[in-house]
Amino acid sequence: MPRTGRRPGAGGTGDKILAAARAHFARVGYEAGTVRGIAADAGVDPALVLHYFGSKESLFRAAVDFPVDPADFIPRLLAPGIDGLGERLVRFFLETWDSPAGRPLLALIRSVVASEDAAALLREFVTREVLGRLAKTLQVDQPQLRASLAASQLIGMAMLRYVIKLEPLASARPEVVAGWLGPAVQRYLTDPGVTAGGVRSPRVRKRA
Amino acid sequence: MPRTGRRPGAGGTGDKILAAARAHFARVGYEAGTVRGIAADAGVDPALVLHYFGSKESLFRAAVDFPVDPADFIPRLLAPGIDGLGERLVRFFLETWDSPAGRPLLALIRSVVASEDAAALLREFVTREVLGRLAKTLQVDQPQLRASLAASQLIGMAMLRYVIKLEPLASARPEVVAGWLGPAVQRYLTDPGVTAGGVRSPRVRKRA
């Protein structure tokens, strides 16, 4: 089974559901999108949509060619503990881009940069399913801010490595890049100093 | 005088030179581009090109709407010394984006992501005039790598803040974001540990 969740032999019905899902998510966004609505647009039963794609989340991933399953990779990266998480995250991110599964990512970046609607749609999905999931698992303050800062470093590396192709970043092996960026990403995810200044949590603000 | 270097009242001649410059740089790249070649394409004397735009570099900046002059801002950011350089760099970068002068930057990102040729052209310019200049001024090992890593964090923040508009990054004040990112950028620019693993300089390699 391909990692996007689309089943082999889905044939016409699977493609019809995917086309309906793309139009539906583009119209109402990720949060407001429903399996029921997509099924209605495709003229099939909601149970058939779930049979083919499993969940709204995996249907979305299949529709936009998002190459990894956050419900799978986030627990896997966190399993060895929080030590070295930054380095593991950078390495996983680059190894995914460099693999055949990562091929749709450049098109995804292009669509997000070209279209405000595509940017909003991906933002909703990534906020909820990637950053939200990572934030829930981290035992730290301001996890959503921390996950966003980590994401900013990853997406910037992707821009220079895969879009602008700046050396030596473009040709360095993922584990070498992980050595460069790992401590910065680790700091964003875990260092108390990151959130000490600037935006404070409401609790801290009340005390002041 | 606008910061792009284009003089007021340049009128038809200035615009003709700019159009020729865009076509010329797109054809031969930034490094191989010449004021003489652009003048020939525009049907004017090279001295007139220099009279209007000052140098190949500032002509390029005017042609692609690059909003800042690296020969001006890099010495200015480095003047107070290397301490706090990361934070000053982040703050300057975001304040430029947020200012009217930063308005063309989103279009620049869009063109770079949409076109490999535009990406290559901007890469040549940024490598030489921004990263190269920064690298020359820093008294550190592997300055070009360090400047590229700092750039990766800046460009990633720009992607999330201005393109994807992810909160709280999108609405945070520049000085708050500088507090979040500053230490990471400072580490890239100055920490000996960054370059201790991974890609080594030839001198270190010979010793091993």
mmCIF file of N, CA, C and O in Angstrom, chain A residues 130-169:
data_model
loop_
_atom_site.group_PDB
_atom_site.id
_atom_site.type_symbol
_atom_site.label_atom_id
_atom_site.label_comp_id
_atom_site.label_asym_id
_atom_site.label_seq_id
_atom_site.Cartn_x
_atom_site.Cartn_y
_atom_site.Cartn_z
ATOM 1 N N VAL A 130 0.442 18.250 11.959
ATOM 2 C CA VAL A 130 1.889 18.103 12.168
ATOM 3 C C VAL A 130 2.310 18.854 13.437
ATOM 4 O O VAL A 130 2.718 18.256 14.426
ATOM 5 N N LEU A 131 2.167 20.201 13.424
ATOM 6 C CA LEU A 131 2.631 20.993 14.574
ATOM 7 C C LEU A 131 1.796 20.674 15.816
ATOM 8 O O LEU A 131 2.339 20.551 16.912
ATOM 9 N N GLY A 132 0.483 20.551 15.657
ATOM 10 C CA GLY A 132 -0.390 20.259 16.791
ATOM 11 C C GLY A 132 -0.045 18.926 17.440
ATOM 12 O O GLY A 132 0.007 18.793 18.661
ATOM 13 N N ARG A 133 0.210 17.928 16.602
ATOM 14 C CA ARG A 133 0.551 16.600 17.094
ATOM 15 C C ARG A 133 1.898 16.610 17.816
ATOM 16 O O ARG A 133 2.054 16.038 18.888
ATOM 17 N N LEU A 134 2.866 17.290 17.179
ATOM 18 C CA LEU A 134 4.198 17.411 17.795
ATOM 19 C C LEU A 134 4.079 18.166 19.122
ATOM 20 O O LEU A 134 4.656 17.764 20.145
ATOM 21 N N ALA A 135 3.294 19.246 19.109
ATOM 22 C CA ALA A 135 3.119 20.070 20.313
ATOM 23 C C ALA A 135 2.503 19.254 21.447
ATOM 24 O O ALA A 135 2.914 19.365 22.602
ATOM 25 N N LYS A 136 1.500 18.420 21.115
ATOM 26 C CA LYS A 136 0.816 17.621 22.135
ATOM 27 C C LYS A 136 1.775 16.642 22.808
ATOM 28 O O LYS A 136 1.633 16.316 23.978
ATOM 29 N N THR A 137 2.735 16.148 22.032
ATOM 30 C CA THR A 137 3.634 15.111 22.550
ATOM 31 C C THR A 137 4.778 15.711 23.364
ATOM 32 O O THR A 137 5.321 15.056 24.248
ATOM 33 N N LEU A 138 5.177 16.962 23.036
ATOM 34 C CA LEU A 138 6.295 17.590 23.753
ATOM 35 C C LEU A 138 5.843 18.041 25.142
ATOM 36 O O LEU A 138 4.808 18.684 25.276
ATOM 37 N N GLN A 139 6.634 17.723 26.150
ATOM 38 C CA GLN A 139 6.310 18.165 27.519
ATOM 39 C C GLN A 139 7.028 19.489 27.785
ATOM 40 O O GLN A 139 7.908 19.554 28.634
ATOM 41 N N VAL A 140 6.662 20.541 27.045
ATOM 42 C CA VAL A 140 7.335 21.828 27.183
ATOM 43 C C VAL A 140 6.303 22.938 27.161
ATOM 44 O O VAL A 140 5.151 22.725 26.783
ATOM 45 N N ASP A 141 6.734 24.155 27.566
ATOM 46 C CA ASP A 141 5.843 25.304 27.463
ATOM 47 C C ASP A 141 5.767 25.771 26.013
ATOM 48 O O ASP A 141 6.686 25.547 25.230
ATOM 49 N N GLN A 142 4.673 26.399 25.661
ATOM 50 C CA GLN A 142 4.457 26.953 24.318
ATOM 51 C C GLN A 142 4.880 25.995 23.197
ATOM 52 O O GLN A 142 5.648 26.386 22.301
ATOM 53 N N PRO A 143 4.344 24.781 23.224
ATOM 54 C CA PRO A 143 4.787 23.786 22.238
ATOM 55 C C PRO A 143 4.473 24.184 20.795
ATOM 56 O O PRO A 143 5.254 23.884 19.894
ATOM 57 N N GLN A 144 3.354 24.894 20.579
ATOM 58 C CA GLN A 144 3.002 25.250 19.197
ATOM 59 C C GLN A 144 3.998 26.278 18.632
ATOM 60 O O GLN A 144 4.434 26.163 17.491
ATOM 61 N N LEU A 145 4.370 27.252 19.466
ATOM 62 C CA LEU A 145 5.395 28.208 19.036
ATOM 63 C C LEU A 145 6.700 27.484 18.750
ATOM 64 O O LEU A 145 7.350 27.716 17.718
ATOM 65 N N ARG A 146 7.093 26.589 19.634
ATOM 66 C CA ARG A 146 8.354 25.865 19.474
ATOM 67 C C ARG A 146 8.357 25.030 18.188
ATOM 68 O O ARG A 146 9.332 25.032 17.428
ATOM 69 N N ALA A 147 7.253 24.329 17.945
ATOM 70 C CA ALA A 147 7.165 23.513 16.726
ATOM 71 C C ALA A 147 7.220 24.405 15.481
ATOM 72 O O ALA A 147 7.827 24.030 14.467
ATOM 73 N N SER A 148 6.619 25.593 15.561
ATOM 74 C CA SER A 148 6.647 26.511 14.414
ATOM 75 C C SER A 148 8.055 27.028 14.143
ATOM 76 O O SER A 148 8.453 27.183 12.983
ATOM 77 N N LEU A 149 8.800 27.311 15.212
ATOM 78 C CA LEU A 149 10.180 27.773 15.028
ATOM 79 C C LEU A 149 11.028 26.666 14.400
ATOM 80 O O LEU A 149 11.829 26.918 13.495
ATOM 81 N N ALA A 150 10.845 25.442 14.884
ATOM 82 C CA ALA A 150 11.572 24.314 14.285
ATOM 83 C C ALA A 150 11.211 24.180 12.808
ATOM 84 O O ALA A 150 12.082 23.995 11.949
ATOM 85 N N ALA A 151 9.918 24.320 12.515
ATOM 86 C CA ALA A 151 9.470 24.227 11.119
ATOM 87 C C ALA A 151 10.099 25.315 10.263
ATOM 88 O O ALA A 151 10.424 25.087 9.094
ATOM 89 N N SER A 152 10.288 26.520 10.835
ATOM 90 C CA SER A 152 10.876 27.608 10.042
ATOM 91 C C SER A 152 12.302 27.255 9.613
ATOM 92 O O SER A 152 12.722 27.551 8.496
ATOM 93 N N GLN A 153 13.047 26.588 10.499
ATOM 94 C CA GLN A 153 14.414 26.213 10.113
ATOM 95 C C GLN A 153 14.404 25.110 9.050
ATOM 96 O O GLN A 153 15.212 25.132 8.112
ATOM 97 N N LEU A 154 13.469 24.160 9.191
ATOM 98 C CA LEU A 154 13.397 23.075 8.205
ATOM 99 C C LEU A 154 12.991 23.601 6.828
ATOM 100 O O LEU A 154 13.598 23.245 5.814
ATOM 101 N N ILE A 155 11.981 24.455 6.794
ATOM 102 C CA ILE A 155 11.493 24.933 5.496
ATOM 103 C C ILE A 155 12.544 25.833 4.835
ATOM 104 O O ILE A 155 12.706 25.818 3.606
ATOM 105 N N GLY A 156 13.291 26.590 5.634
ATOM 106 C CA GLY A 156 14.354 27.425 5.079
ATOM 107 C C GLY A 156 15.465 26.591 4.468
ATOM 108 O O GLY A 156 15.998 26.922 3.403
ATOM 109 N N MET A 157 15.822 25.495 5.152
ATOM 110 C CA MET A 157 16.828 24.600 4.578
ATOM 111 C C MET A 157 16.310 23.998 3.275
ATOM 112 O O MET A 157 17.044 23.916 2.281
ATOM 113 N N ALA A 158 15.033 23.604 3.244
ATOM 114 C CA ALA A 158 14.456 23.051 2.014
ATOM 115 C C ALA A 158 14.514 24.073 0.882
ATOM 116 O O ALA A 158 14.838 23.736 -0.262
ATOM 117 N N MET A 159 14.239 25.335 1.188
ATOM 118 C CA MET A 159 14.294 26.387 0.161
ATOM 119 C C MET A 159 15.696 26.507 -0.433
ATOM 120 O O MET A 159 15.874 26.553 -1.641
ATOM 121 N N LEU A 160 16.709 26.563 0.430
ATOM 122 C CA LEU A 160 18.072 26.755 -0.082
ATOM 123 C C LEU A 160 18.613 25.489 -0.734
ATOM 124 O O LEU A 160 19.344 25.553 -1.714
ATOM 125 N N ARG A 161 18.271 24.329 -0.198
ATOM 126 C CA ARG A 161 18.813 23.063 -0.697
ATOM 127 C C ARG A 161 18.123 22.602 -1.981
ATOM 128 O O ARG A 161 18.792 22.173 -2.918
ATOM 129 N N TYR A 162 16.792 22.710 -2.027
ATOM 130 C CA TYR A 162 16.046 22.110 -3.137
ATOM 131 C C TYR A 162 15.526 23.118 -4.153
ATOM 132 O O TYR A 162 15.312 22.780 -5.301
ATOM 133 N N VAL A 163 15.279 24.356 -3.737
ATOM 134 C CA VAL A 163 14.732 25.346 -4.672
ATOM 135 C C VAL A 163 15.859 26.221 -5.223
ATOM 136 O O VAL A 163 16.071 26.291 -6.419
ATOM 137 N N ILE A 164 16.624 26.865 -4.323
ATOM 138 C CA ILE A 164 17.684 27.776 -4.768
ATOM 139 C C ILE A 164 18.986 27.006 -5.038
ATOM 140 O O ILE A 164 19.836 27.463 -5.782
ATOM 141 N N LYS A 165 19.109 25.810 -4.473
ATOM 142 C CA LYS A 165 20.258 24.929 -4.714
ATOM 143 C C LYS A 165 21.591 25.608 -4.382
ATOM 144 O O LYS A 165 22.536 25.603 -5.185
ATOM 145 N N LEU A 166 21.641 26.181 -3.197
ATOM 146 C CA LEU A 166 22.847 26.871 -2.737
ATOM 147 C C LEU A 166 23.825 25.861 -2.130
ATOM 148 O O LEU A 166 23.461 25.083 -1.249
ATOM 149 N N GLU A 167 25.070 25.912 -2.606
ATOM 150 C CA GLU A 167 26.112 25.049 -2.025
ATOM 151 C C GLU A 167 26.755 25.731 -0.829
ATOM 152 O O GLU A 167 26.817 26.946 -0.798
ATOM 153 N N PRO A 168 27.272 24.972 0.181
ATOM 154 C CA PRO A 168 27.354 23.516 0.213
ATOM 155 C C PRO A 168 26.084 22.835 0.727
ATOM 156 O O PRO A 168 26.076 21.617 0.876
ATOM 157 N N LEU A 169 25.017 23.613 0.961
ATOM 158 C CA LEU A 169 23.804 23.020 1.542
ATOM 159 C C LEU A 169 23.152 22.026 0.591
ATOM 160 O O LEU A 169 22.612 21.003 1.019
#
